[in-house]
PDB file of C-alpha atoms in Angstrom:
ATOM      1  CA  UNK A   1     -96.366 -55.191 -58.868  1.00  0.00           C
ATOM      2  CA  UNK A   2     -96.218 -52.821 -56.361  1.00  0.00           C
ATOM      3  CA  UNK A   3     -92.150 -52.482 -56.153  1.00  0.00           C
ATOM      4  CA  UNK A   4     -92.646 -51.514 -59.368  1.00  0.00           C
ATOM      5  CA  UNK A   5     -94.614 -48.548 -59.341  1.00  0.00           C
ATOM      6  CA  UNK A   6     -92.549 -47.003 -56.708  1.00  0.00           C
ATOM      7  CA  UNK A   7     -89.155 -48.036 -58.156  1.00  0.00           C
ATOM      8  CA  UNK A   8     -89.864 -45.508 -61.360  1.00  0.00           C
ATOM      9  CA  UNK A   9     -91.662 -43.308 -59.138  1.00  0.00           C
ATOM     10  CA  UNK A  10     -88.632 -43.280 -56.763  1.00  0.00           C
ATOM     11  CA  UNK A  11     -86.221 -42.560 -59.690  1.00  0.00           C
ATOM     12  CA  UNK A  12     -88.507 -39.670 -61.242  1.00  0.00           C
ATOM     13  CA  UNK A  13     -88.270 -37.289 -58.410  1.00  0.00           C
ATOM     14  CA  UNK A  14     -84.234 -36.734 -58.076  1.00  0.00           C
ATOM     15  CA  UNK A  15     -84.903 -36.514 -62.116  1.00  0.00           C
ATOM     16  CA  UNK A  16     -87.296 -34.101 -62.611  1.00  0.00           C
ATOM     17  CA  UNK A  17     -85.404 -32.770 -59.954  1.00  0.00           C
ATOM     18  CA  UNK A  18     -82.710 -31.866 -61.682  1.00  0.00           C
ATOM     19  CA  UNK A  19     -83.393 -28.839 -64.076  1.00  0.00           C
ATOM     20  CA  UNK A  20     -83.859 -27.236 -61.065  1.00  0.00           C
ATOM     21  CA  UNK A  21     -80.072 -27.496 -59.992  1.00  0.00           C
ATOM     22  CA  UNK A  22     -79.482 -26.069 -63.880  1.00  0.00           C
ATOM     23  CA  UNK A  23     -81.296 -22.977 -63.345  1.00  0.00           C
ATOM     24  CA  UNK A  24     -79.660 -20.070 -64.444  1.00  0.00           C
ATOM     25  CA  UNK A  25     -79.437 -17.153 -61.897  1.00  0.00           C
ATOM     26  CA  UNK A  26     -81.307 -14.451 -63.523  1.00  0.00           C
ATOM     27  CA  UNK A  27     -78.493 -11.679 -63.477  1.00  0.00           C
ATOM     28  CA  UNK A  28     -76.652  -9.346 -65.757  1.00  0.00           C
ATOM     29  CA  UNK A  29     -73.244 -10.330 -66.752  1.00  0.00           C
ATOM     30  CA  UNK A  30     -70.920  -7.199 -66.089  1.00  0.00           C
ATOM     31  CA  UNK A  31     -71.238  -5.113 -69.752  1.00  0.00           C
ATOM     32  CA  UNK A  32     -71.293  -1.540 -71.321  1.00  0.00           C
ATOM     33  CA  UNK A  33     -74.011   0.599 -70.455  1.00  0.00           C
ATOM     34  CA  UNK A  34     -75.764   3.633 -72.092  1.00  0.00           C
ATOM     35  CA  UNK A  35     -73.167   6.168 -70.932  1.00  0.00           C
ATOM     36  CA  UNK A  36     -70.251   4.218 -72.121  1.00  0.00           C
ATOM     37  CA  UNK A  37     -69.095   2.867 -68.662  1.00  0.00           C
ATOM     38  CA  UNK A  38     -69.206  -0.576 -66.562  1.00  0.00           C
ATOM     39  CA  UNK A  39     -72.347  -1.754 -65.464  1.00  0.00           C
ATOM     40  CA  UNK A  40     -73.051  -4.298 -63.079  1.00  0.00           C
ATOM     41  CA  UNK A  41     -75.684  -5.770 -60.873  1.00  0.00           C
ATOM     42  CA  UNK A  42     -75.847  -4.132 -57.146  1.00  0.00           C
ATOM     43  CA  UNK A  43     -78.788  -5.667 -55.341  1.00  0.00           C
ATOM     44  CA  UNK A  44     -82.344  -4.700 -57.242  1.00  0.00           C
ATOM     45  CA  UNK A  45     -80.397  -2.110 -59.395  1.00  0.00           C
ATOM     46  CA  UNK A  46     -78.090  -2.084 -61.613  1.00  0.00           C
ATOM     47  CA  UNK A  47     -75.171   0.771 -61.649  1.00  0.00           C
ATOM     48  CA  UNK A  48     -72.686   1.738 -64.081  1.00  0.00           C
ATOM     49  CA  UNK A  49     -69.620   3.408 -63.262  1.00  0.00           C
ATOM     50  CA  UNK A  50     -68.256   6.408 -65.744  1.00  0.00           C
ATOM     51  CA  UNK A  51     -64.784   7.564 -65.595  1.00  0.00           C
ATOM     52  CA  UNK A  52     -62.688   9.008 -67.947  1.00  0.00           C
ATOM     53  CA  UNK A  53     -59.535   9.970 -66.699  1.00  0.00           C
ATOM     54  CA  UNK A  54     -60.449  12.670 -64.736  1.00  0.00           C
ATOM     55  CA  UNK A  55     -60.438  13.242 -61.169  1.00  0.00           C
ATOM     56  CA  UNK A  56     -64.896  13.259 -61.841  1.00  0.00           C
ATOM     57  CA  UNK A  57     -66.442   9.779 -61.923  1.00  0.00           C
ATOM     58  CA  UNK A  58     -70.161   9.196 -62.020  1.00  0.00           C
ATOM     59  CA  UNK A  59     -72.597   6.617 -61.487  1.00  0.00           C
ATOM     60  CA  UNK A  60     -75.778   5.960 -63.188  1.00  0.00           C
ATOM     61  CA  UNK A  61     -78.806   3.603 -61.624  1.00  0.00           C
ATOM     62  CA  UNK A  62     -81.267   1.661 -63.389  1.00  0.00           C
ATOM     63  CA  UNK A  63     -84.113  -1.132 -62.383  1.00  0.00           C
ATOM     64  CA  UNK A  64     -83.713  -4.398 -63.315  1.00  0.00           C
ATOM     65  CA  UNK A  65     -85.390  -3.503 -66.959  1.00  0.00           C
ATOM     66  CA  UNK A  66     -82.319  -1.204 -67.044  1.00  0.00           C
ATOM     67  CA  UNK A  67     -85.509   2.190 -66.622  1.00  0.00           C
ATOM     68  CA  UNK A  68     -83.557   5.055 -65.360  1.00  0.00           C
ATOM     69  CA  UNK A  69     -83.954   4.935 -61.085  1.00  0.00           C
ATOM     70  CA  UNK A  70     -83.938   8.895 -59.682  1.00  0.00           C
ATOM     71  CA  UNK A  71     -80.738   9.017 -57.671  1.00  0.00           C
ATOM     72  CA  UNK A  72     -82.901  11.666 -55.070  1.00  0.00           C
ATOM     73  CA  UNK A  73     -81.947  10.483 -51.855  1.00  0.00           C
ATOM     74  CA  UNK A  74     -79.601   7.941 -53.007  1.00  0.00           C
ATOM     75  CA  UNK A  75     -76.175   7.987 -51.301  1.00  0.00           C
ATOM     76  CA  UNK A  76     -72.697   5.951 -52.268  1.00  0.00           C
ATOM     77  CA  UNK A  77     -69.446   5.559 -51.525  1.00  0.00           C
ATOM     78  CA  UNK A  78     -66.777   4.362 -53.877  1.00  0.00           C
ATOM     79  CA  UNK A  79     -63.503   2.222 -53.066  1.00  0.00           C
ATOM     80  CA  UNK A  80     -61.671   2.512 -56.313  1.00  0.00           C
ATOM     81  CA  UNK A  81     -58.057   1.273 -56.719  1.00  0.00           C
ATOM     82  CA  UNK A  82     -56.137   3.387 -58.911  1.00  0.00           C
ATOM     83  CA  UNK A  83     -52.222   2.936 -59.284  1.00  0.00           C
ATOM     84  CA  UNK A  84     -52.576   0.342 -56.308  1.00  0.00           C
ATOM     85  CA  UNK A  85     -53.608   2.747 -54.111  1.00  0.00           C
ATOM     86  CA  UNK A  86     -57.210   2.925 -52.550  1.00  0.00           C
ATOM     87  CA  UNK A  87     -59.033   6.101 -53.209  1.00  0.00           C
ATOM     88  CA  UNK A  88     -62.414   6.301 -51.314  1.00  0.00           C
ATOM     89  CA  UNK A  89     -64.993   8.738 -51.981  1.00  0.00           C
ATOM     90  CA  UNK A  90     -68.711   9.775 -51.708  1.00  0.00           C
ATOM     91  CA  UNK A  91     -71.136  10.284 -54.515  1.00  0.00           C
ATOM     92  CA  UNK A  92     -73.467  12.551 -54.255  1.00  0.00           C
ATOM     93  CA  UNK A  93     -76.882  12.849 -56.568  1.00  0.00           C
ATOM     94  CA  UNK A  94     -76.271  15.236 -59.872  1.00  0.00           C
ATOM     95  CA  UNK A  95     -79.130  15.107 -61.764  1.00  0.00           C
ATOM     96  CA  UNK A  96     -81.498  12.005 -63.192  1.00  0.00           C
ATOM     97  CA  UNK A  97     -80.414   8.752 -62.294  1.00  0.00           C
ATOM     98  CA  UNK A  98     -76.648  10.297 -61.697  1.00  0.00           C
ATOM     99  CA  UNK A  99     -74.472  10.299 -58.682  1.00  0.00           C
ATOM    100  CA  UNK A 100     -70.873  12.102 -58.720  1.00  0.00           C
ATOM    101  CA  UNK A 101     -68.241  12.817 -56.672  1.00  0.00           C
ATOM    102  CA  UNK A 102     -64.517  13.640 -56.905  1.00  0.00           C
ATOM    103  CA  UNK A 103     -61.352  11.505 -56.158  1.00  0.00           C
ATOM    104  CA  UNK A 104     -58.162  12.964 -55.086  1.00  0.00           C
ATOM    105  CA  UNK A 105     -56.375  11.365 -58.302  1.00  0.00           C
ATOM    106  CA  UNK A 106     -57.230  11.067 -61.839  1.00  0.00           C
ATOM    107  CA  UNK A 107     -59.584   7.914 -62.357  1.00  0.00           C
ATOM    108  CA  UNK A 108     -58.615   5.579 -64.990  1.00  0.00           C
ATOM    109  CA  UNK A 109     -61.484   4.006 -67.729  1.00  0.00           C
ATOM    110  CA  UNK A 110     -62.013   0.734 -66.432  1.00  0.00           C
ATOM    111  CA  UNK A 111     -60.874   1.214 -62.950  1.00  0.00           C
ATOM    112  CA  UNK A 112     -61.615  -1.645 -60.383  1.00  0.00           C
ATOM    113  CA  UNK A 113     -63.507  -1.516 -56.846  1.00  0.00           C
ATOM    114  CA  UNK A 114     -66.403  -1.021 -55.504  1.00  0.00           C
ATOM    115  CA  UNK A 115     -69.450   1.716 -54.976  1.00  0.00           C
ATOM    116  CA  UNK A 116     -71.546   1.136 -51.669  1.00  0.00           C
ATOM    117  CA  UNK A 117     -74.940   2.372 -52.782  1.00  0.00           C
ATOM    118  CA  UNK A 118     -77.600   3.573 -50.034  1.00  0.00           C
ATOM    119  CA  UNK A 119     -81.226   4.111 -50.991  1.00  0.00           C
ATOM    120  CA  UNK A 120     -83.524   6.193 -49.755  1.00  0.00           C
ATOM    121  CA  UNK A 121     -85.517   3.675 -47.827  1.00  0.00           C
ATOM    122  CA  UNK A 122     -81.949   3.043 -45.970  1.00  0.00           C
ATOM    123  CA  UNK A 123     -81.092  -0.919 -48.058  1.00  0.00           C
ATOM    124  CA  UNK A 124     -78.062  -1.022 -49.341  1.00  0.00           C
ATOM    125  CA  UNK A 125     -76.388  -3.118 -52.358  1.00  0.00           C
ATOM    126  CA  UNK A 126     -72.695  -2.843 -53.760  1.00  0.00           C
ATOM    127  CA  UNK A 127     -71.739  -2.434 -57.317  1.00  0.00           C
ATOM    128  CA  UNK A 128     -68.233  -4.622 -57.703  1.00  0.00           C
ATOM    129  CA  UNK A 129     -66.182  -3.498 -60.734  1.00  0.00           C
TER     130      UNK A 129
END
Protein backbone atom coordinates (compact mmCIF):
# COMPACT_ATOMS: atom_id res chain seq x y z
CA UNK A 1 0.00 0.00 0.00
CA UNK A 2 2.54 2.18 0.85
CA UNK A 3 4.90 1.60 -2.43
CA UNK A 4 2.10 2.77 -3.94
CA UNK A 5 1.54 6.10 -2.80
CA UNK A 6 5.07 7.04 -3.31
CA UNK A 7 5.48 5.34 -6.72
CA UNK A 8 2.82 8.08 -8.31
CA UNK A 9 4.07 10.54 -5.98
CA UNK A 10 7.65 9.80 -7.18
CA UNK A 11 6.58 10.08 -10.87
CA UNK A 12 4.53 13.46 -10.32
CA UNK A 13 7.39 15.62 -9.37
CA UNK A 14 9.87 15.25 -12.59
CA UNK A 15 6.17 15.77 -14.28
CA UNK A 16 4.87 18.67 -12.99
CA UNK A 17 8.29 19.44 -13.31
CA UNK A 18 8.40 19.79 -16.62
CA UNK A 19 6.51 22.99 -17.87
CA UNK A 20 9.03 24.53 -16.10
CA UNK A 21 11.87 23.40 -18.58
CA UNK A 22 9.15 24.81 -21.43
CA UNK A 23 9.12 28.20 -20.16
CA UNK A 24 9.51 30.71 -22.59
CA UNK A 25 12.20 33.40 -21.86
CA UNK A 26 10.27 36.52 -21.66
CA UNK A 27 12.21 38.59 -24.41
CA UNK A 28 11.63 40.54 -27.55
CA UNK A 29 12.44 38.86 -30.73
CA UNK A 30 14.70 41.37 -32.80
CA UNK A 31 11.79 43.61 -34.88
CA UNK A 32 10.99 47.17 -36.29
CA UNK A 33 10.62 49.82 -33.94
CA UNK A 34 8.79 53.23 -33.89
CA UNK A 35 11.52 55.08 -35.81
CA UNK A 36 11.75 52.58 -38.53
CA UNK A 37 15.05 50.87 -37.37
CA UNK A 38 16.22 47.46 -35.56
CA UNK A 39 15.31 46.97 -32.19
CA UNK A 40 16.54 44.55 -29.88
CA UNK A 41 16.78 43.62 -26.27
CA UNK A 42 20.06 45.11 -24.37
CA UNK A 43 19.79 44.19 -20.72
CA UNK A 44 16.48 46.00 -19.00
CA UNK A 45 16.10 48.18 -22.20
CA UNK A 46 15.46 47.77 -25.31
CA UNK A 47 17.40 49.91 -28.20
CA UNK A 48 16.82 50.39 -31.73
CA UNK A 49 19.37 51.30 -34.08
CA UNK A 50 18.48 54.02 -37.05
CA UNK A 51 20.60 54.36 -40.01
CA UNK A 52 19.96 55.40 -43.26
CA UNK A 53 22.81 55.58 -45.32
CA UNK A 54 24.38 58.34 -43.95
CA UNK A 55 27.46 58.76 -42.10
CA UNK A 56 24.56 59.79 -38.81
CA UNK A 57 23.14 56.75 -37.01
CA UNK A 58 21.02 57.01 -33.91
CA UNK A 59 19.79 55.02 -31.20
CA UNK A 60 16.59 55.16 -29.40
CA UNK A 61 15.95 53.47 -25.67
CA UNK A 62 12.88 52.20 -24.29
CA UNK A 63 11.79 50.07 -20.95
CA UNK A 64 10.72 46.84 -21.24
CA UNK A 65 6.93 48.22 -22.00
CA UNK A 66 8.83 49.78 -24.95
CA UNK A 67 8.02 53.78 -22.66
CA UNK A 68 10.54 56.09 -24.05
CA UNK A 69 13.90 55.89 -21.37
CA UNK A 70 15.69 59.69 -21.28
CA UNK A 71 19.07 59.02 -22.82
CA UNK A 72 20.51 61.98 -20.07
CA UNK A 73 23.52 60.49 -18.90
CA UNK A 74 23.40 57.54 -21.03
CA UNK A 75 26.64 56.76 -22.92
CA UNK A 76 27.35 54.04 -25.97
CA UNK A 77 29.62 52.90 -28.17
CA UNK A 78 28.87 51.23 -31.44
CA UNK A 79 30.94 48.39 -33.33
CA UNK A 80 29.23 48.39 -36.66
CA UNK A 81 30.60 46.39 -39.64
CA UNK A 82 30.10 48.11 -42.77
CA UNK A 83 31.78 46.82 -46.11
CA UNK A 84 33.68 44.25 -43.77
CA UNK A 85 35.35 46.74 -42.12
CA UNK A 86 34.79 47.65 -38.34
CA UNK A 87 33.76 51.18 -37.73
CA UNK A 88 33.60 52.05 -33.95
CA UNK A 89 32.06 55.03 -32.60
CA UNK A 90 30.50 56.85 -29.57
CA UNK A 91 26.95 58.00 -29.20
CA UNK A 92 26.29 60.71 -27.51
CA UNK A 93 22.61 61.85 -26.02
CA UNK A 94 20.53 64.17 -28.73
CA UNK A 95 17.42 64.76 -27.39
CA UNK A 96 14.51 62.32 -25.71
CA UNK A 97 15.33 58.87 -25.57
CA UNK A 98 18.05 59.52 -28.59
CA UNK A 99 21.71 58.92 -28.74
CA UNK A 100 23.85 59.87 -32.01
CA UNK A 101 27.06 59.90 -33.17
CA UNK A 102 28.95 59.89 -36.49
CA UNK A 103 30.91 57.07 -38.33
CA UNK A 104 33.71 57.74 -40.60
CA UNK A 105 31.71 55.91 -43.56
CA UNK A 106 28.25 55.95 -44.74
CA UNK A 107 26.10 53.42 -42.57
CA UNK A 108 24.05 51.03 -44.42
CA UNK A 109 20.01 50.25 -43.30
CA UNK A 110 20.31 47.13 -41.61
CA UNK A 111 23.90 47.21 -40.72
CA UNK A 112 25.22 44.49 -38.24
CA UNK A 113 27.20 44.90 -34.78
CA UNK A 114 26.88 45.97 -31.75
CA UNK A 115 26.14 49.29 -29.41
CA UNK A 116 27.71 49.07 -25.79
CA UNK A 117 25.19 51.07 -23.81
CA UNK A 118 26.27 52.72 -20.33
CA UNK A 119 23.65 54.09 -17.96
CA UNK A 120 23.79 56.58 -15.75
CA UNK A 121 23.97 54.50 -12.64
CA UNK A 122 27.31 53.02 -14.45
CA UNK A 123 25.40 49.05 -15.64
CA UNK A 124 25.91 48.32 -18.81
CA UNK A 125 23.94 46.03 -21.48
CA UNK A 126 24.75 45.53 -25.33
CA UNK A 127 22.34 45.85 -28.12
CA UNK A 128 23.52 42.96 -30.85
CA UNK A 129 22.24 43.71 -34.37
Amino acid sequence: MIFRRLVPAALALPLLALPLLATPVFAHEPGAGANGGVRVDAGRYHAELVSDGTATVALYLSDGSDKPVAADGFKANAILVVDGKAQRFPLAPAGGNRLSGTAAVAVPKGVKGAVQITAPDGSSAQAKY
